[in-house]
XYZ file of C-alpha atoms in Angstrom:
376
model
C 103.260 95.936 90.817
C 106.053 96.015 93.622
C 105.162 94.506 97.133
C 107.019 96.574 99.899
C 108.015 95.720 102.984
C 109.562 98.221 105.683
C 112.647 98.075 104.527
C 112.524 98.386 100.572
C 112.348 101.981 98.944
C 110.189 102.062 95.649
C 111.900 103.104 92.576
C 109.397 102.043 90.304
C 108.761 105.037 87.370
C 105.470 106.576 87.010
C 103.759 105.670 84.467
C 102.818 109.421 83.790
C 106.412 110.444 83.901
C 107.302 107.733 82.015
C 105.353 108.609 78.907
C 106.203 111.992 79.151
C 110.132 111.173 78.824
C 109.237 108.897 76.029
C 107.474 111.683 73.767
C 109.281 114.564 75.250
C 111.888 115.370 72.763
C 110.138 113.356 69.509
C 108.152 115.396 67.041
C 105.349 113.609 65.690
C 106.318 112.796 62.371
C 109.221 111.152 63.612
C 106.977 109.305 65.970
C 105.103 107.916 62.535
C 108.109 106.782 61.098
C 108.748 104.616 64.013
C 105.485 102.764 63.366
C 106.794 102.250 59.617
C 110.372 100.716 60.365
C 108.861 98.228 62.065
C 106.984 97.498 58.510
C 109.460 97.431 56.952
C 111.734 95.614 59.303
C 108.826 92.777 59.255
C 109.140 92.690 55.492
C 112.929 92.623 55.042
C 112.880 89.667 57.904
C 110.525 87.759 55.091
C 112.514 88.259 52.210
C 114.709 90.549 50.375
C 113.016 91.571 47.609
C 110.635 94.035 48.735
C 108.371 94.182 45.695
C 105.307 92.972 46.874
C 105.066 94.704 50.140
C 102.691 97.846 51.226
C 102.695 99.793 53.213
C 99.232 102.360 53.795
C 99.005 105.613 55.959
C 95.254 107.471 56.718
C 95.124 109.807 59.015
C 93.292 113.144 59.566
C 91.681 114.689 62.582
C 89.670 111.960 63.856
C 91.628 108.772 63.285
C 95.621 107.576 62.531
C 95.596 104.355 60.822
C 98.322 102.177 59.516
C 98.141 98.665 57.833
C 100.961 96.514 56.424
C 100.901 93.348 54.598
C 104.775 92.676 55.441
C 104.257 89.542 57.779
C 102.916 90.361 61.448
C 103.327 89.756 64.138
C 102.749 86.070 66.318
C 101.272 85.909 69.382
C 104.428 84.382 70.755
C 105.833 87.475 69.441
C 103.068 89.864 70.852
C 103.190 88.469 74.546
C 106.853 88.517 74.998
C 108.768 91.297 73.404
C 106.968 93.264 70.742
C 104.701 95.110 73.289
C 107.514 95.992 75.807
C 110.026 98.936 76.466
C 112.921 97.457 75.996
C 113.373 93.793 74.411
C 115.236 91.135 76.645
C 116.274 89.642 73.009
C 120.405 90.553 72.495
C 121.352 92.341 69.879
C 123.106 89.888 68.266
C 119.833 88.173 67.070
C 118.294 91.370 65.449
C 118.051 90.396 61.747
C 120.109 91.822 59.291
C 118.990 95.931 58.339
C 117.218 96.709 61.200
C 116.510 99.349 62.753
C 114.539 98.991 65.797
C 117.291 98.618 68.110
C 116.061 100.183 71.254
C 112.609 98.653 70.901
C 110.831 101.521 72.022
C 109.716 103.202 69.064
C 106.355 101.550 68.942
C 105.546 102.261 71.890
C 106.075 105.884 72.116
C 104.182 106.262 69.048
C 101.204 105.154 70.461
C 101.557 107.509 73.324
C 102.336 110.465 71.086
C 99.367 110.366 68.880
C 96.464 109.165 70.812
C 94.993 107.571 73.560
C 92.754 104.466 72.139
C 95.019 101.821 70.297
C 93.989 98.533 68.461
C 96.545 96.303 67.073
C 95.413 93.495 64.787
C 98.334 91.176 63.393
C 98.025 88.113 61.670
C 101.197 85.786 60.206
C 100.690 82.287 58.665
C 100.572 80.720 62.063
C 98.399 82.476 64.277
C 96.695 86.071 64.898
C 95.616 88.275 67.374
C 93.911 91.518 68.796
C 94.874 94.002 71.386
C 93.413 97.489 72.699
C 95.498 99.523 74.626
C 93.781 102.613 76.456
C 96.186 104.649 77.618
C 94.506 106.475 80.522
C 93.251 103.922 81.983
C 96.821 101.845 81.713
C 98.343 105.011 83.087
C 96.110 104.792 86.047
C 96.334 101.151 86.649
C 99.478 99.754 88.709
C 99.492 96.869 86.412
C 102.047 96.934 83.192
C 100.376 93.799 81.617
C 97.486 94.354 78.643
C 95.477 91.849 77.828
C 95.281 90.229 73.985
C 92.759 88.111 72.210
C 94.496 85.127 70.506
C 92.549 83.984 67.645
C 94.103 80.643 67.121
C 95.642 79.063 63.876
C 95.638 81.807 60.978
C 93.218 80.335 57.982
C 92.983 83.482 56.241
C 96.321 84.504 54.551
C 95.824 86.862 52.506
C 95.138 88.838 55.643
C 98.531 88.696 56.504
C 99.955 91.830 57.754
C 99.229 94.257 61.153
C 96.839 97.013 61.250
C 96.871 99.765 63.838
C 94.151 102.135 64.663
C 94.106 105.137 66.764
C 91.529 107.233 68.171
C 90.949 110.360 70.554
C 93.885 111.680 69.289
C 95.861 114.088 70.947
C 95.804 118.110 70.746
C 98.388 118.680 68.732
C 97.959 115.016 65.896
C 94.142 116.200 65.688
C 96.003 120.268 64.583
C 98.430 118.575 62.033
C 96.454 115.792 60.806
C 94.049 117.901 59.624
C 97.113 120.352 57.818
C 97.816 120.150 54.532
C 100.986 121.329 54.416
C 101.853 119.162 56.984
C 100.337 115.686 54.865
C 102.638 117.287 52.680
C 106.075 117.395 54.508
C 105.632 114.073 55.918
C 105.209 112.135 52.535
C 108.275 114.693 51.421
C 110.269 113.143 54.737
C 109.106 109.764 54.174
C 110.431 109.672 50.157
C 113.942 111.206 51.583
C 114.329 108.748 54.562
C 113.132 105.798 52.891
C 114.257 106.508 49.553
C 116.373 103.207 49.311
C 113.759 100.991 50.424
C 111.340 102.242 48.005
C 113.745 102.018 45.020
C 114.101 98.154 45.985
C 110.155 98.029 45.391
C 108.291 98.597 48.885
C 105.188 100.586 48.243
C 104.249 102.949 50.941
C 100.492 105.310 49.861
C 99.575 108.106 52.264
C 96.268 109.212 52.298
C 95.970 107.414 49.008
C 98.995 109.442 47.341
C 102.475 106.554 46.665
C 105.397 107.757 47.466
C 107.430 108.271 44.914
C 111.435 109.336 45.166
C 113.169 110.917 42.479
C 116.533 111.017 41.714
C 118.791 114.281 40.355
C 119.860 113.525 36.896
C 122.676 116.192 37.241
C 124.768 114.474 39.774
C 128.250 113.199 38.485
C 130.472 111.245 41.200
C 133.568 112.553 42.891
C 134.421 109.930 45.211
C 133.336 106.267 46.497
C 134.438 104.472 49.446
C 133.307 100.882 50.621
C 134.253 99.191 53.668
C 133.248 96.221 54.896
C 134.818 94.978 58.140
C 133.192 92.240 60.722
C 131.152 95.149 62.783
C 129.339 96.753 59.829
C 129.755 97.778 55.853
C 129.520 101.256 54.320
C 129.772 103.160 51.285
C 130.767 106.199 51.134
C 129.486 108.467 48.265
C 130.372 111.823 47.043
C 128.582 113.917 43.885
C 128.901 117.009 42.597
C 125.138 118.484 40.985
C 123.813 121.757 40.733
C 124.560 124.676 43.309
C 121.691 124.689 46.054
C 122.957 125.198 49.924
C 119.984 123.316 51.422
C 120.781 120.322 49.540
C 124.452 120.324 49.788
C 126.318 118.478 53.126
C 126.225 115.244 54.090
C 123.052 112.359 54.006
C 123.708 109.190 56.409
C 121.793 106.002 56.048
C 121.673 103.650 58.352
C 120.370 100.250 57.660
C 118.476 102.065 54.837
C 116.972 104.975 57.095
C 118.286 108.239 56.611
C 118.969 110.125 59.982
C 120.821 112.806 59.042
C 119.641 115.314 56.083
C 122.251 117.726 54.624
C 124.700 118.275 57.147
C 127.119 121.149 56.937
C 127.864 121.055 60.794
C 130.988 119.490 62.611
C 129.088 116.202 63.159
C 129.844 114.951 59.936
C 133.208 116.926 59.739
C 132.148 119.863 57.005
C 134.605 121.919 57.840
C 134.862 124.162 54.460
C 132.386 126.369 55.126
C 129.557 127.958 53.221
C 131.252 129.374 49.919
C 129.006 129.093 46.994
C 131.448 127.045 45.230
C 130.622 123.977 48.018
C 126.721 124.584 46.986
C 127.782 121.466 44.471
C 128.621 118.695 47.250
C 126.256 116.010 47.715
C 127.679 113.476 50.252
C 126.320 109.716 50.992
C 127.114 107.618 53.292
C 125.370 104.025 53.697
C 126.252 102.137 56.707
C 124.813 98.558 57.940
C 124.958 96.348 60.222
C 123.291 92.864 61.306
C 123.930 94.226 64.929
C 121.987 97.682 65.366
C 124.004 98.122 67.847
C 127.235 98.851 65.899
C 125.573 101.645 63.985
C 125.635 105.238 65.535
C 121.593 104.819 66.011
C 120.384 107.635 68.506
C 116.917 106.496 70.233
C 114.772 109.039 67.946
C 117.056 107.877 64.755
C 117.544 111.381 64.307
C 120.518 112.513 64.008
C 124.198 110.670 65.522
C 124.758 108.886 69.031
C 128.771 110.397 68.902
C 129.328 108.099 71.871
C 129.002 105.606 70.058
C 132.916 104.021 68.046
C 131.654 103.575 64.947
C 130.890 107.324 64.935
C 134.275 108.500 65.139
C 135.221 105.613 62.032
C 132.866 106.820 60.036
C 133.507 110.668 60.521
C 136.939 109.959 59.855
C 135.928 108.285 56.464
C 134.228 110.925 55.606
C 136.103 114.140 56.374
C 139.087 111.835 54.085
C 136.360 111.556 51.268
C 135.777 115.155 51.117
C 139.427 116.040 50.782
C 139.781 114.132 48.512
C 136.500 115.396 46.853
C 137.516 118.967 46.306
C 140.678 119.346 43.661
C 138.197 117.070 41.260
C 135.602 119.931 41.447
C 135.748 122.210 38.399
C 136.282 124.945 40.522
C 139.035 123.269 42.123
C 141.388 125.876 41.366
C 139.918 128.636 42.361
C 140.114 130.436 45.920
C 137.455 132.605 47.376
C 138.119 135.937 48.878
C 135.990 137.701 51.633
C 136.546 140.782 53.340
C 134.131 143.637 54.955
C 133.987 147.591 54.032
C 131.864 150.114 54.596
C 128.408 149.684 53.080
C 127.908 153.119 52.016
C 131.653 152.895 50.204
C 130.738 149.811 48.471
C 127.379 150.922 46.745
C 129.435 154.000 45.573
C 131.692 151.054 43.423
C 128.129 149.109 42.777
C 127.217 152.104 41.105
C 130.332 152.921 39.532
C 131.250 149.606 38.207
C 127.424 149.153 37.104
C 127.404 146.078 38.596
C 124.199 144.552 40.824
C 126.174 142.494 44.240
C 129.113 142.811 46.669
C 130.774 139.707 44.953
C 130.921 141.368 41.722
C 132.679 144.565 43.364
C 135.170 142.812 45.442
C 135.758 140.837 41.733
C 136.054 144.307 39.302
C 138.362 145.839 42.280
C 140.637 142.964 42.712
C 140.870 142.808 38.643
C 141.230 146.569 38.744
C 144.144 146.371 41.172
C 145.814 142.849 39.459
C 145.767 145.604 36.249
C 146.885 148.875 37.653
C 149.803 147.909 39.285
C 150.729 145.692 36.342
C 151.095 142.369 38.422
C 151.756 139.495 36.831
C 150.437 136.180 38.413
């Protein structure tokens, strides 16, 4: 709490305001995928090979709970940095893959999906319990929350952190208790983690494991890897079968995808929407042992384009998808578009006995080619 004397001018935030710019512009799945990088950022701090790590979602209209047997946290831990906005740790001592680099993500979680939290954490050297309740914190001029520290950890197969939350808000209560949207989130956690799980991390939502899968038809194009003292990346292109809504580009960073399918000018698709680019799958698989080199945006959705290692990457890519395009088996051929009247062109449907546009503007151009006796 700030003491004032006549002369100072309070800029301390509300806390109301506060949590409202927090959980403003995340949407609440994204908010539960906060809670799980920090999982699985526990569990790649312990070791590499994720195998024998699990990760467990329940949640419906009454209760969110999430339990993880990838390490803890300490109390050490718990009473300086984990619990705060913001860590005063530098980025330079994140550990390698991270991706909790504005330390924040907890946090707002809580605040987005309900009011009472308990935190229970245990490593092999000590554990604790917290409850947060966070009207009355938003009422109180005090930051500080109070933990229990249990002492020396006996138990370790208890290993792990488990967070419970209750009273939920209006709109987790509405989509907790949505099948369809149970559905989409263990659809958007097997395409954002789908790296992680492939090296063996288990992650079971409402009892159902997460599975990935991967496309059988896809045949490479191109590869790229980098690796310079800021960060490493891989750059992957694959041709498989036509579908728009899977074709653009897929960025991973430090094995969490944060962009899906891009066919926009942040990742530099600039050919369009012809059918023949349905085929493109791009890839691109960045890390970094400081977060802070990687184009992270604060919701990990999407790209921070201030940041340089934007503009290196984009560049990478746009030069991987030139050269991506004569090795498609369509390579050499060119699509032509052009409008006419609608009534004029279901005359030539009907004529030509043919069922779309395309397949006019293909008969007339043949038609024409043959007419006037060109030869090509």
């Amino acid at each position: 709490m700030l003491i004032m004397d006549s002369n100072t001018v309070n800029m301390e935030p509300t806390k109301r305001l506060f949590i409202e710019i927090l959980t403003k512009d995340i949407k609440l799945e994204k908010a539960i995928l906060d809670l799980i990088d920090n999982s699985i950022d526990a569990a790649k701090k312990l070791n590499k090979n994720l195998e024998k790590f699990k990760i467990r979602l329940t949640l419906d209209n009454k209760i969110f709970k999430i339990e993880d047997n990838c390490g803890g946290i300490t109390v050490e831990e718990a009473k300086k940095d984990a619990f705060r906005f913001g860590s005063e740790n530098s980025d330079e001592k994140a550990n390698q893959d991270s991706v909790g680099h504005y330390h924040i993500g907890m946090k707002r979680a809580f605040f987005k999906i309900g009011n009472i939290i308990k935190v229970d954490s245990a490593t092999n050297k000590d554990y604790f319990s917290l409850t947060i309740n966070v009207n009355k914190w938003r009422k109180s001029p005090e930051w500080n929350i109070n933990l229990k520290s249990f002492g020396i950890n006996s138990d370790l197969n208890s290993i792990g952190t488990k967070i419970n939350i209750k009273e939920l808000s209006e709109e987790a209560k509405d989509k907790f208790n949505n099948e369809k949207f149970i559905e989409g989130l263990r659809e958007e956690i097997a395409q954002t983690y789908k790296d992680v799980i492939k090296k063996g991390i288990t992650i079971i939502v409402n009892g159902y494991v997460i599975l990935t899968s991967r496309s059988v038809n896809e045949t490479e194009l191109v590869r790229y890897k980098i690796d310079n003292k800021k960060y490493t990346v891989e750059i992957i292109l694959k041709k498989d079968r036509p579908n728009y809504e899977e074709s653009g580009w897929n960025i991973y960073l430090n094995d969490r995808r944060v962009v899906a399918s891009d066919k926009t000018d942040l990742t530099g698709w600039d050919i369009g929407a012809e059918e023949q680019y349905h085929v493109i799958r791009g890839y691109v698989y960045a890390k970094a042992k400081r977060t802070g080199a990687l184009p992270f945006t604060t919701t990990k959705d999407g790209l921070d384009t201030s940041n340089p290692t934007y503009a290196e990457l984009k560049s990478l890519m746009i030069k991987a998808l030139d050269e991506s395009l004569p090795k498609l088996s369509n390579g050499d051929y060119a699509t032509i578009s052009y409008k006419r009247p609608r009534k004029d062109v279901e005359g030539l449907k009907k004529m030509f006995k043919v069922r779309y546009y395309k397949n006019v503007g293909e008969k007339t151009y043949d038609e024409y080619i043959k007419q006037n006796n060109i030869e090509l």
